[in-house]
Coordinates of C-alpha atoms and ligand atoms in Angstrom, one line a residue:
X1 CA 0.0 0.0 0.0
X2 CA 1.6 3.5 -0.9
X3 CA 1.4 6.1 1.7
X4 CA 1.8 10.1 1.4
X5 CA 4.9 10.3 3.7
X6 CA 8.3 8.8 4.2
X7 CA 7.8 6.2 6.7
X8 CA 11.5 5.6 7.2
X9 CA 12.1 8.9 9.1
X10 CA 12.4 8.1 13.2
X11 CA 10.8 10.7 15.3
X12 CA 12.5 11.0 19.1
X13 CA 9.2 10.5 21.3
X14 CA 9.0 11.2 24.6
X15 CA 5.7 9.8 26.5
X16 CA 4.2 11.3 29.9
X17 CA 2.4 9.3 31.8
X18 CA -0.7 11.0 34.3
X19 CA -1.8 8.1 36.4
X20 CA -4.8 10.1 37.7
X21 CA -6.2 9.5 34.3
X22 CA -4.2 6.6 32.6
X23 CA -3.3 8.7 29.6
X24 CA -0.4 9.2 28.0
X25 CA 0.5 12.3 26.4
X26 CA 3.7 12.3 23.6
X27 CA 6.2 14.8 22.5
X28 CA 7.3 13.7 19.3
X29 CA 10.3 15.4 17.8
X30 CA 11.2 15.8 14.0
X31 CA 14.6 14.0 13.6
X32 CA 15.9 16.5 11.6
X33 CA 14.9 19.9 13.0
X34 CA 13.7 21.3 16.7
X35 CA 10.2 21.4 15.9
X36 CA 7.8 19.0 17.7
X37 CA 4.4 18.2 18.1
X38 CA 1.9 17.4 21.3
X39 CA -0.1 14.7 21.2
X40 CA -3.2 14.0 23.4
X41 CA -2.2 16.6 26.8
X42 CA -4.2 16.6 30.1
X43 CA -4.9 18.8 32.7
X44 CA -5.3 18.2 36.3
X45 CA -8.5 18.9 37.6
X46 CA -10.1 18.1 41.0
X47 CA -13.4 18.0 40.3
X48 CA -15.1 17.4 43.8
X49 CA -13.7 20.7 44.6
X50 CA -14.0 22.2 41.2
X51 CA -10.2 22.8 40.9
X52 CA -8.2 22.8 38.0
X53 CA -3.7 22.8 38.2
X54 CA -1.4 22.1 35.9
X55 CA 1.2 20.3 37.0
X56 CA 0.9 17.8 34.2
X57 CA 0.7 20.1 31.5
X58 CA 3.5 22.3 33.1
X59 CA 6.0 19.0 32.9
X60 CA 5.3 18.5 28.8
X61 CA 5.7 22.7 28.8
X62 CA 9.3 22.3 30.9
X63 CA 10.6 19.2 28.6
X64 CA 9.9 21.2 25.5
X65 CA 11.9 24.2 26.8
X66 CA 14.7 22.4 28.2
X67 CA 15.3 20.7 24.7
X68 CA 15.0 24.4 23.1
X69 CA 12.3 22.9 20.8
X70 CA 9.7 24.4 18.8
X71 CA 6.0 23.7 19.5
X72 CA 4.3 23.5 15.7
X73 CA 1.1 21.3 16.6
X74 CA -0.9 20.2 19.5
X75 CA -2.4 17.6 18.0
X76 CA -5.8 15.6 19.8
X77 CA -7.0 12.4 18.5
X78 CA -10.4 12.4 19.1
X79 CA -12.7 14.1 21.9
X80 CA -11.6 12.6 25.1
X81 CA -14.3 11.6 28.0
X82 CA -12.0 10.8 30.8
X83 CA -9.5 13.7 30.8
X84 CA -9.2 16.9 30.0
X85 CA -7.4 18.8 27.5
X86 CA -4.4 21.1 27.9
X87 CA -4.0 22.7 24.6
X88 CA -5.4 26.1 25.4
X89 CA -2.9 26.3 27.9
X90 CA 0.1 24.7 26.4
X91 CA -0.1 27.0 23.2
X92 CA -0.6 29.9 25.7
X93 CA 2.8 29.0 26.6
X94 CA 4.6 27.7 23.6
X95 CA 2.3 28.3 20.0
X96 CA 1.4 25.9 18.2
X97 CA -1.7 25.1 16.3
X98 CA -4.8 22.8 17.8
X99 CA -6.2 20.1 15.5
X100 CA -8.5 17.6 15.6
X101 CA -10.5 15.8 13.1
X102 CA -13.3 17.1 11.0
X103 CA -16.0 15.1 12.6
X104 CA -15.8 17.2 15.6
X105 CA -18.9 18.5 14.3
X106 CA -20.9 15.6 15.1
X107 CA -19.6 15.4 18.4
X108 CA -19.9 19.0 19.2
X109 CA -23.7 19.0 17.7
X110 CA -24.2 15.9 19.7
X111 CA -23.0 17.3 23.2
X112 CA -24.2 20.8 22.4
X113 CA -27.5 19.0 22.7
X114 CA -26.4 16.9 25.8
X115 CA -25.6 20.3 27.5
X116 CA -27.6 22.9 26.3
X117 CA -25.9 24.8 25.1
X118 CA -27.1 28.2 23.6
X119 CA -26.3 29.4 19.8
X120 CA -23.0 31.0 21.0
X121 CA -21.6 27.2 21.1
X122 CA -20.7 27.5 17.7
X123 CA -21.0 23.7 16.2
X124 CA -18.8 24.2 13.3
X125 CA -15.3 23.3 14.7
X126 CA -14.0 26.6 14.6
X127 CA -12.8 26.5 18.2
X128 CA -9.7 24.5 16.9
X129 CA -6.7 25.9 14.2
X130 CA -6.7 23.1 12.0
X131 CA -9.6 20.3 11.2
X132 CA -8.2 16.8 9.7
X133 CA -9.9 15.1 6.7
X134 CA -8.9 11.3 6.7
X135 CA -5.6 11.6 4.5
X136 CA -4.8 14.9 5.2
X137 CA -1.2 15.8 5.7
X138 CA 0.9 18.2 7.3
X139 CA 4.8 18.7 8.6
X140 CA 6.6 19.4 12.1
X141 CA 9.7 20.9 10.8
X142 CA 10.8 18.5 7.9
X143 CA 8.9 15.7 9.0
X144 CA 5.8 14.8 7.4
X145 CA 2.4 13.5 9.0
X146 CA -0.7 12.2 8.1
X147 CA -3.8 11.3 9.6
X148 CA -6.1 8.0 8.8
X149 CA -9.7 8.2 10.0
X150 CA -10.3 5.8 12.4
X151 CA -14.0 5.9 13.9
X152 CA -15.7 4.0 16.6
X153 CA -14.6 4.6 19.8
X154 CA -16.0 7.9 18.6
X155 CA -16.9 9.9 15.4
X156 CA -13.8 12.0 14.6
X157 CA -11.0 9.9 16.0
X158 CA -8.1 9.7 14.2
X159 CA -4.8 8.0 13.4
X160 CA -1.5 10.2 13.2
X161 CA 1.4 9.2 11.6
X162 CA 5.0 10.5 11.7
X163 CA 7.3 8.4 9.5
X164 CA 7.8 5.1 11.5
X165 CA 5.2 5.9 14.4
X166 CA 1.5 6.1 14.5
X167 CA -0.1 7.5 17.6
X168 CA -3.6 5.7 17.5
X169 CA -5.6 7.3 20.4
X170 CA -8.5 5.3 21.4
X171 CA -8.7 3.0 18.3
X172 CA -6.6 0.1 20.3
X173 CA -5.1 -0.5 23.7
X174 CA -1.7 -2.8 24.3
X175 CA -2.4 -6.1 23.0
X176 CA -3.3 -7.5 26.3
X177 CA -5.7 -4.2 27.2
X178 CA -7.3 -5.0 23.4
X179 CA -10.0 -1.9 22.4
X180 CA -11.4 1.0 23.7
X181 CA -15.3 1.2 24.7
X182 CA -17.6 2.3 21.5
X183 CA -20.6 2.7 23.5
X184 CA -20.6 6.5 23.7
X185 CA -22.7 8.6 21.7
X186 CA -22.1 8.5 18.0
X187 CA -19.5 5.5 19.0
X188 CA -20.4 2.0 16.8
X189 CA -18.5 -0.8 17.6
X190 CA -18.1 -2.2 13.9
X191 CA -17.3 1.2 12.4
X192 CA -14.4 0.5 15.6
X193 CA -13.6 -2.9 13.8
X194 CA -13.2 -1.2 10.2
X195 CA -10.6 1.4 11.8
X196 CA -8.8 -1.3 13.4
X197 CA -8.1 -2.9 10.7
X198 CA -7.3 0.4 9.1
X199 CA -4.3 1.0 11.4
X200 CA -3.4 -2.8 10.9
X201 CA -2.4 -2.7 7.6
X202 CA -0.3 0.1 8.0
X203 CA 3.8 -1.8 8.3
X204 CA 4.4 -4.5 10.5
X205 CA 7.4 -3.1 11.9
X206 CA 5.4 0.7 12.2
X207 CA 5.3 2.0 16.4
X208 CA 2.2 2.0 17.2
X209 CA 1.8 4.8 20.5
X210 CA -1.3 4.5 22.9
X211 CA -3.4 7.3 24.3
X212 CA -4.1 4.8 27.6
X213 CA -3.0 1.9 29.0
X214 CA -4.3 0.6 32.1
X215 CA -2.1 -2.2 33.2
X216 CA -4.2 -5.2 32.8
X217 CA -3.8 -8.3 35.1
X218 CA -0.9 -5.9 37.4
X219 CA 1.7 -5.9 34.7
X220 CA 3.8 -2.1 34.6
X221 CA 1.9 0.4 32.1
X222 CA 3.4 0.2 29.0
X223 CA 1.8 2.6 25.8
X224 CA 4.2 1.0 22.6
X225 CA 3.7 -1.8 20.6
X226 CA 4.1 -2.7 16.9
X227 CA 1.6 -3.4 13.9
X228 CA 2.6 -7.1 13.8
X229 CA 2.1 -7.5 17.8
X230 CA -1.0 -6.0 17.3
X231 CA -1.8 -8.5 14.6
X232 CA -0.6 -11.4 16.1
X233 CA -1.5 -11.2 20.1
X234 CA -4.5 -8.5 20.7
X235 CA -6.9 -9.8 22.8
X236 CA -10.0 -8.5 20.9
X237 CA -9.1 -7.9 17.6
X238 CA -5.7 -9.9 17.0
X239 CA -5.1 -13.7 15.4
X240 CA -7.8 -13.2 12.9
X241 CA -10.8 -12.9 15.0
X242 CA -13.9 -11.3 12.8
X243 CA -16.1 -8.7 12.6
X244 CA -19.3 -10.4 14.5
X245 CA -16.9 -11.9 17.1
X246 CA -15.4 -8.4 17.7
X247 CA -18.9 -6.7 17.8
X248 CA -20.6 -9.3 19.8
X249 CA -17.5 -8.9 22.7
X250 CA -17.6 -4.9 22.3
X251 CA -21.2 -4.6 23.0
X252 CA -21.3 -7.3 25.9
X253 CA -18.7 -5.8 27.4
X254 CA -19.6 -1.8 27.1
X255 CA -22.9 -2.6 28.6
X256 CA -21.1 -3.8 31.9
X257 CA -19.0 -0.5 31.6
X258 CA -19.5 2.4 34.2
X259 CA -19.1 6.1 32.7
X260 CA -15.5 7.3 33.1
X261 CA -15.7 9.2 36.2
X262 CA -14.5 12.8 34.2
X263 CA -16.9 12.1 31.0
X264 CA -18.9 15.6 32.4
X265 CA -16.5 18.0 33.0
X266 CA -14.3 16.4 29.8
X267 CA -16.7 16.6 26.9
X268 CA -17.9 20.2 28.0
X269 CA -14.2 21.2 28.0
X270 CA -12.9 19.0 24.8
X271 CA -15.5 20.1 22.7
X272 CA -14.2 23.2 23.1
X273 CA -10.6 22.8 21.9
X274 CA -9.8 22.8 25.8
X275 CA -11.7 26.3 26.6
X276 CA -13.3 26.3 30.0
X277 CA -16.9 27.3 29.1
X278 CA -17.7 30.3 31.1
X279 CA -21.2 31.7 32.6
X280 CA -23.2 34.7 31.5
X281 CA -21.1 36.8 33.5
X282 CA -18.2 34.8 32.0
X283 CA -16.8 32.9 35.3
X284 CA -15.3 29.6 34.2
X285 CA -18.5 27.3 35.1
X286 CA -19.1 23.6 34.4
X287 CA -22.8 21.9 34.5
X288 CA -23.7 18.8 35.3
X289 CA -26.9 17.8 32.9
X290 CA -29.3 15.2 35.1
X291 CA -30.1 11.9 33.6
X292 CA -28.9 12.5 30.0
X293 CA -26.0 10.7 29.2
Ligands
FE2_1 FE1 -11.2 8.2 24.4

């Protein structure tokens, strides 16, 4: 299969882990130059009390200086419901442009719903710098990326790839975690399937980077594998198991699934490109809707 980039180019990745959260966030550095990207940040919030830090945020923000890099892209790969984003905050500090996928359209008209939101929620994406259409491509530095499509877990998740790694977000855990839940609104479990297999045919030998990892049966976190470890040794979707056996499993399984405990405060804030919504007198203000997700 051709591909629109050199897949031989190494990026230097460094991963940062919040255990709060299980997710990991990547700086991934062009070979060549000092420009880098962000993948998938997360803020700290407290949200019994309400309270919001940055301590995590404030580590990725004190390894890009230290390395006297050059922040091109804070990338998201799909609309997370159990963290929340710290791109606002992060290209505050350090530039860089915010994308996500196109379908954040969907999601934002679907949650817009879910929360009410009045007509100054504007549905159309254009609270992010740059929206990905499924073969898009773009540079950090001389490096060249581009982003696959990869639906399920939720409508615009996608697939970015930087010569020899491919940071897959929610589409697939470690072989041993398997595949992230499909069960949320807009999320379809065989659409999930079709993605999967997406990122499967990509090169055996290709990095593949996680957005979580969880540490299943009380082995160490770990967020890298490979496209044929994938292939050969993941639980749900590996050694040739179908379509109908994957769907079957996914939907038995999301339907024993609690809500991740941040999926409130996370969509309000993620649909947003990482802007805390504010009040009418334009305090920073969450809400909690009753009974609808
Ligand atoms: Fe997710």
């Amino acid at each position: 299969m051709a591909y629109p980039v050199n897949m031989t180019v190494k990026p230097e990745i460094a991963a940062f882990f919040d255990p709060q959260t299980n997710t990991i966030s990547y700086v991934v550095k062009d070979p060549d130059s000092t420009a880098c990207a962000v993948i998938d940040s997360v803020l700290d919030i407290d949200y019994a009390a309400g309270r919001i830090t940055y301590g995590h945020a404030d580590e990725i923000i004190s390894h890009i200086k230290a390395k006297g890099l050059t922040l091109e892209w804070i990338i998201e790969t799909h609309v997370h419901a159990d963290h929340l984003s710290a791109a606002p905050y992060i290209q505050q500090k350090l530039g860089g442009k915010i994308g996500i996928g196109d379908k954040i359209m969907i999601v934002q008209d679907t949650f817009g719903k879910v929360f009410n939101e009045g007509t100054e929620f504007q549905r159309d994406g254009s609270q992010f710098d740059r929206l990905f259409a499924d073969g898009d491509t773009y540079n950090v530095g001389t490096m060249e990326a581009f982003v696959i499509a990869t639906p399920g877990h939720t409508p615009a998740c996608m697939t970015h790839v930087f010569g020899d790694a491919a940071f897959v977000g929610d589409t697939l855990f470690m072989p041993d975690g398997g595949s992230a839940r499909a069960d949320f609104p807009g999320g379809d479990a065989a659409t999930l399937y079709d993605s999967i297999q997406k990122v499967l045919q990509l090169p055996d030998t290709m990095r593949l980077f996680m957005c979580h990892d969880y540490g299943p049966n009380g082995r160490d976190i770990r967020w890298e594998t490979t496209v044929a470890d994938e292939k050969a040794h993941n639980i749900h979707v590996g050694a040739g198991k179908t379509r109908e056996e994957f769907v079957k499993m996914r939907t038995e399984r999301d339907e024993k699934l609690d809500m991740p405990k941040l999926i409130i405060p996370s969509l309000q804030v993620n649909m947003r490109a990482g802007d805390i919504p504010t009040d009418k007198d334009g305090r920073p203000m969450l809400k909690v809707p009753v009974n609808a997700i």
